[in-house]
Short mmCIF file of C-alpha atoms in Angstrom, two decimals:
data_model
loop_
_atom_site.label_atom_id
_atom_site.label_comp_id
_atom_site.label_asym_id
_atom_site.label_seq_id
_atom_site.Cartn_x
_atom_site.Cartn_y
_atom_site.Cartn_z
CA UNK A 162 0.45 -0.22 -0.26
CA UNK A 163 1.38 3.50 -0.80
CA UNK A 164 2.35 5.79 1.99
CA UNK A 165 1.55 9.13 0.85
CA UNK A 166 5.11 10.79 2.00
CA UNK A 167 6.91 7.92 0.32
CA UNK A 168 5.58 7.78 -2.65
CA UNK A 169 8.19 8.92 -5.04
CA UNK A 170 11.01 8.55 -2.85
CA UNK A 171 14.42 6.92 -4.45
CA UNK A 172 15.51 3.96 -2.92
CA UNK A 173 19.13 1.72 -3.47
CA UNK A 174 19.49 -1.38 -1.59
CA UNK A 175 22.27 -3.70 -1.12
CA UNK A 176 22.06 -7.50 -1.46
CA UNK A 177 18.87 -6.86 -2.36
CA UNK A 178 18.95 -10.66 -3.62
CA UNK A 179 18.82 -11.59 -0.47
CA UNK A 180 16.87 -12.46 2.13
CA UNK A 181 16.62 -9.30 3.86
CA UNK A 182 17.24 -7.74 0.60
CA UNK A 183 14.11 -8.72 -1.43
CA UNK A 184 11.59 -8.42 1.59
CA UNK A 185 12.65 -4.62 1.86
CA UNK A 186 13.01 -3.96 -1.84
CA UNK A 187 9.21 -5.21 -2.04
CA UNK A 188 7.86 -3.31 1.29
CA UNK A 189 9.80 -0.12 -0.09
CA UNK A 190 7.76 -0.36 -4.04
CA UNK A 191 4.28 -1.51 -2.23
CA UNK A 192 4.50 1.71 -0.09
CA UNK A 193 5.07 3.36 -3.63
CA UNK A 194 9.33 4.06 -3.83
CA UNK A 195 11.27 3.60 -6.95
CA UNK A 196 13.94 1.48 -5.62
CA UNK A 197 18.17 0.57 -7.00
CA UNK A 198 18.10 -2.68 -6.49
CA UNK A 199 22.26 -3.49 -5.81
CA UNK A 200 23.38 -7.28 -5.71
CA UNK A 201 26.62 -9.16 -7.14
CA UNK A 202 23.92 -11.76 -8.43
CA UNK A 203 22.86 -10.21 -11.69
CA UNK A 204 20.48 -12.94 -11.95
CA UNK A 205 19.00 -12.36 -8.57
CA UNK A 206 18.26 -8.40 -9.02
CA UNK A 207 17.35 -9.26 -12.57
CA UNK A 208 14.14 -11.07 -11.52
CA UNK A 209 13.19 -9.13 -8.83
CA UNK A 210 13.20 -6.26 -10.78
CA UNK A 211 10.86 -8.31 -12.92
CA UNK A 212 8.53 -9.46 -10.30
CA UNK A 213 8.31 -5.96 -8.63
CA UNK A 214 8.22 -3.85 -12.25
CA UNK A 215 10.85 -1.88 -13.89
CA UNK A 216 9.03 1.24 -13.75
CA UNK A 217 9.51 0.39 -10.40
CA UNK A 218 13.26 -0.90 -10.58
CA UNK A 219 16.10 -0.60 -11.78
CA UNK A 220 18.45 -4.16 -11.31
CA UNK A 221 22.38 -2.94 -10.47
CA UNK A 222 24.92 -6.41 -10.66
CA UNK A 223 26.83 -4.27 -7.74
CA UNK A 224 29.87 -4.97 -5.84
CA UNK A 225 30.06 -3.55 -2.85
CA UNK A 226 33.65 -4.11 -1.56
CA UNK A 227 34.87 -2.09 -5.56
CA UNK A 228 34.26 1.97 -4.58
CA UNK A 229 33.87 2.34 -8.29
CA UNK A 230 30.93 0.02 -8.63
CA UNK A 231 29.40 1.52 -5.82
CA UNK A 232 29.35 4.98 -7.78
CA UNK A 233 28.41 3.90 -10.39
CA UNK A 234 25.10 1.94 -9.73
CA UNK A 235 24.65 5.82 -7.01
CA UNK A 236 25.27 7.31 -10.46
CA UNK A 237 22.95 4.66 -12.45
CA UNK A 238 20.14 5.77 -10.06
CA UNK A 239 20.54 9.31 -9.66
CA UNK A 240 20.14 8.78 -13.85
CA UNK A 241 16.94 6.84 -13.81
CA UNK A 242 15.12 8.62 -11.33
CA UNK A 243 16.24 12.09 -10.92
CA UNK A 244 17.67 11.54 -7.25
CA UNK A 245 18.94 9.31 -4.25
CA UNK A 246 16.70 9.82 -0.88
CA UNK A 247 17.62 6.66 0.56
CA UNK A 248 20.39 4.28 1.01
CA UNK A 249 20.44 1.01 3.03
CA UNK A 250 23.70 -0.77 3.61
CA UNK A 251 22.40 -4.48 3.72
CA UNK A 252 25.16 -6.30 1.52
CA UNK A 253 27.32 -8.76 3.80
CA UNK A 254 29.04 -11.83 3.32
CA UNK A 255 28.21 -14.03 6.94
CA UNK A 256 30.08 -17.09 8.65
CA UNK A 257 29.52 -19.65 6.07
CA UNK A 258 31.78 -18.11 3.62
CA UNK A 259 34.31 -19.62 6.33
CA UNK A 260 33.03 -22.76 6.86
CA UNK A 261 29.66 -24.28 6.25
CA UNK A 262 29.58 -26.24 9.88
CA UNK A 263 30.82 -22.92 11.57
CA UNK A 264 27.23 -23.63 14.33
CA UNK A 265 28.50 -26.63 15.24
CA UNK A 266 32.42 -26.33 15.15
CA UNK A 267 33.54 -23.15 16.40
CA UNK A 268 35.86 -21.00 13.79
CA UNK A 269 39.05 -20.61 15.07
CA UNK A 270 41.84 -18.00 14.06
CA UNK A 271 43.11 -20.40 12.27
CA UNK A 272 39.96 -21.27 9.45
CA UNK A 273 40.49 -17.25 8.68
CA UNK A 274 43.09 -17.02 6.38
CA UNK A 275 44.08 -12.95 5.68
CA UNK A 276 42.70 -12.41 2.11
CA UNK A 277 39.02 -13.92 4.30
CA UNK A 278 39.67 -11.18 6.72
CA UNK A 279 40.25 -8.44 3.97
CA UNK A 280 37.28 -9.67 2.06
CA UNK A 281 34.86 -9.85 5.25
CA UNK A 282 36.61 -5.97 5.82
CA UNK A 283 35.24 -5.12 2.37
CA UNK A 284 31.83 -6.25 1.98
CA UNK A 285 30.65 -5.38 5.51
CA UNK A 286 32.48 -2.13 6.37
CA UNK A 287 34.10 -0.39 3.65
CA UNK A 288 31.25 -1.21 1.27
CA UNK A 289 28.91 0.76 3.21
CA UNK A 290 31.27 3.58 3.30
CA UNK A 291 31.94 3.65 -0.46
CA UNK A 292 28.21 3.37 -0.64
CA UNK A 293 27.39 6.75 1.97
CA UNK A 294 30.51 7.98 0.59
CA UNK A 295 28.98 8.26 -3.45
CA UNK A 296 25.27 9.05 -2.14
CA UNK A 297 26.01 11.90 0.32
CA UNK A 298 26.92 15.00 -1.89
CA UNK A 299 24.08 14.95 -3.34
CA UNK A 300 21.87 14.05 -0.68
CA UNK A 301 23.53 17.09 1.11
CA UNK A 302 23.09 19.57 -1.56
CA UNK A 303 19.49 18.57 -1.64
CA UNK A 304 19.38 19.04 2.24
CA UNK A 305 17.46 15.49 2.53
CA UNK A 306 18.50 12.09 3.31
CA UNK A 307 18.37 8.82 4.94
CA UNK A 308 20.99 6.22 5.36
CA UNK A 309 20.20 2.76 7.09
CA UNK A 310 23.17 0.32 8.20
CA UNK A 311 22.31 -3.41 8.72
CA UNK A 312 25.19 -4.12 11.79
CA UNK A 313 24.06 -7.36 13.98
CA UNK A 314 22.95 -7.85 17.62
CA UNK A 315 26.12 -7.23 20.18
CA UNK A 316 26.05 -10.51 20.88
CA UNK A 317 27.18 -11.40 17.66
CA UNK A 318 29.75 -8.73 17.93
CA UNK A 319 31.14 -10.47 20.36
CA UNK A 320 30.94 -14.00 20.30
CA UNK A 321 33.54 -15.94 19.81
CA UNK A 322 33.89 -17.51 16.55
CA UNK A 323 31.17 -14.78 14.39
CA UNK A 324 35.10 -13.50 13.47
CA UNK A 325 35.65 -12.04 11.28
CA UNK A 326 31.85 -11.30 10.69
CA UNK A 327 31.38 -10.33 14.37
CA UNK A 328 34.13 -7.14 14.23
CA UNK A 329 33.27 -6.05 10.73
CA UNK A 330 29.89 -5.34 11.87
CA UNK A 331 30.69 -3.45 15.11
CA UNK A 332 33.02 -1.12 12.89
CA UNK A 333 30.02 -0.53 11.30
CA UNK A 334 27.94 0.14 14.10
CA UNK A 335 30.83 2.90 15.62
CA UNK A 336 30.89 3.99 11.92
CA UNK A 337 27.17 5.01 11.79
CA UNK A 338 26.99 6.67 14.93
CA UNK A 339 30.61 8.74 13.93
CA UNK A 340 28.87 9.87 10.60
CA UNK A 341 25.25 10.39 12.23
CA UNK A 342 27.18 13.30 14.00
CA UNK A 343 29.09 14.36 11.12
CA UNK A 344 25.77 15.32 8.97
CA UNK A 345 24.03 16.10 12.02
CA UNK A 346 21.75 18.93 10.86
CA UNK A 347 22.60 18.28 6.74
CA UNK A 348 19.20 17.16 6.59
CA UNK A 349 20.64 13.58 6.29
CA UNK A 350 20.14 11.47 9.61
CA UNK A 351 21.96 7.95 9.56
CA UNK A 352 20.70 4.79 12.12
CA UNK A 353 20.75 1.48 12.13
CA UNK A 354 18.49 -1.44 11.84
CA UNK A 355 19.16 -5.36 12.90
CA UNK A 356 17.13 -7.65 13.38
CA UNK A 357 17.87 -8.80 16.67
CA UNK A 358 18.93 -12.18 16.55
CA UNK A 359 18.84 -15.51 14.11
CA UNK A 360 16.87 -14.42 11.37
CA UNK A 361 15.11 -17.23 8.48
CA UNK A 362 17.76 -16.41 5.65
CA UNK A 363 20.03 -18.20 3.54
CA UNK A 364 23.08 -16.63 6.05
CA UNK A 365 21.69 -18.98 9.02
CA UNK A 366 22.62 -22.84 7.48
CA UNK A 367 19.76 -25.46 7.30
CA UNK A 368 21.73 -27.45 9.31
CA UNK A 369 19.53 -28.29 11.99
CA UNK A 370 21.09 -26.17 14.85
CA UNK A 371 17.86 -24.41 15.35
CA UNK A 372 14.28 -24.46 14.56
CA UNK A 373 13.37 -22.42 11.45
CA UNK A 374 10.16 -21.64 12.85
CA UNK A 375 11.99 -19.95 15.77
CA UNK A 376 13.99 -17.93 13.78
CA UNK A 377 13.14 -14.12 13.11
CA UNK A 378 11.09 -13.88 10.54
CA UNK A 379 12.68 -10.94 7.63
CA UNK A 380 9.68 -9.62 6.88
CA UNK A 381 10.22 -7.84 10.23
CA UNK A 382 12.49 -5.16 9.02
CA UNK A 383 10.48 -3.40 7.17
CA UNK A 384 8.35 -1.74 9.51
CA UNK A 385 11.55 0.61 11.06
CA UNK A 386 12.78 0.92 7.93
CA UNK A 387 9.75 2.24 6.69
CA UNK A 388 9.32 4.77 9.67
CA UNK A 389 12.85 6.22 9.39
CA UNK A 390 12.81 6.69 5.37
CA UNK A 391 9.16 9.14 5.83
CA UNK A 392 8.95 12.60 6.36
CA UNK A 393 8.58 11.45 10.56
CA UNK A 394 11.94 9.78 10.45
CA UNK A 395 13.67 13.00 9.65
CA UNK A 396 13.70 13.82 13.66
CA UNK A 397 16.15 10.36 13.80
CA UNK A 398 19.25 9.90 14.13
CA UNK A 399 22.20 8.66 15.28
CA UNK A 400 19.64 5.73 16.49
CA UNK A 401 19.82 1.36 15.99
CA UNK A 402 16.54 -0.38 16.34
CA UNK A 403 15.49 -4.03 16.85
CA UNK A 404 13.66 -4.57 14.46
CA UNK A 405 11.68 -7.89 16.28
CA UNK A 406 10.95 -5.42 19.69
CA UNK A 407 9.02 -3.11 17.19
CA UNK A 408 5.20 -3.50 17.38
CA UNK A 409 3.04 -2.22 14.43
CA UNK A 410 0.50 -2.69 15.95
CA UNK A 411 1.38 0.07 18.92
CA UNK A 412 1.84 3.84 18.02
CA UNK A 413 4.82 5.01 16.81
CA UNK A 414 6.27 7.04 19.87
CA UNK A 415 5.65 3.19 21.43
CA UNK A 416 7.26 0.89 18.97
CA UNK A 417 10.68 3.45 19.05
CA UNK A 418 10.40 3.52 22.61
CA UNK A 419 10.57 -0.55 22.75
CA UNK A 420 13.00 -0.68 20.24
CA UNK A 421 15.26 1.58 19.55
CA UNK A 422 18.41 2.85 21.82
CA UNK A 423 21.39 4.83 20.85
CA UNK A 424 23.87 3.47 18.51
CA UNK A 425 26.88 2.53 19.23
CA UNK A 426 28.47 2.50 22.66
CA UNK A 427 28.15 6.27 23.69
CA UNK A 428 28.20 5.74 27.15
CA UNK A 429 31.64 4.91 27.00
CA UNK A 430 32.37 7.65 25.39
CA UNK A 431 31.11 10.20 28.09
CA UNK A 432 34.09 10.77 29.96
CA UNK A 433 37.74 10.10 27.91
CA UNK A 434 41.47 10.59 29.48
CA UNK A 435 41.91 13.87 27.54
CA UNK A 436 43.43 17.75 28.24
CA UNK A 437 41.51 19.79 30.09
CA UNK A 438 38.28 17.31 30.79
CA UNK A 439 37.19 17.02 27.40
CA UNK A 440 36.80 18.01 23.38
CA UNK A 441 35.78 21.41 23.33
CA UNK A 442 33.54 20.69 20.56
#
């Protein structure tokens, strides 16, 4: 169903061919938005584009680990739709890239080659930076933009055996807080949305270690994001929302209170050891 202030809004979703990305892209189109579908799977984004309609989407094979590919996708989105309003950094590589049985046998540092570590950082951390760097100038010029980064639960960030995924996502969480501060007052908001736990997508192996009916449905990610990209969402920046705790039947204020908190670890930054007691800005 189209929402009046979302109708015609332009979004770019990375990882659009995956479980969460497909769900978000569908929800955005149903809300009346136009969506650039970005993923390394050309077949996946073309199929999704056919499903959602060529008038509403553009399928863009994109490697977020390549800054040139990111710039090209942003430029092609603007060429097609006239501008870019919303960037959702959702693309990621998961722990099955290290080992398919990582849920049964804890990954050890010896399992992670330097090349694999670099790949996780390139996709899960540098990719969102490359995309935002390409998108922000146009957003800043129009004094309007919404950036949403998909990180992960704090448990996963620190969980033994979830490296390099956890460390890369923790870096993305910290950078999200920093970027929100940089862009405050520019008309561009930066927020984090996470599912809140294991989600029913291919990233969670179907190996019997978890009952899939108990996993979070990827559709839970859409309601908080739809609010954040709306006009009303312009008042929110530097926050993290746990989608599993967002209650769509409650008032927006109650849904925000139940699921939201400042992104990153701001309480740990309140008392730095600093000449004069702290930074003067």
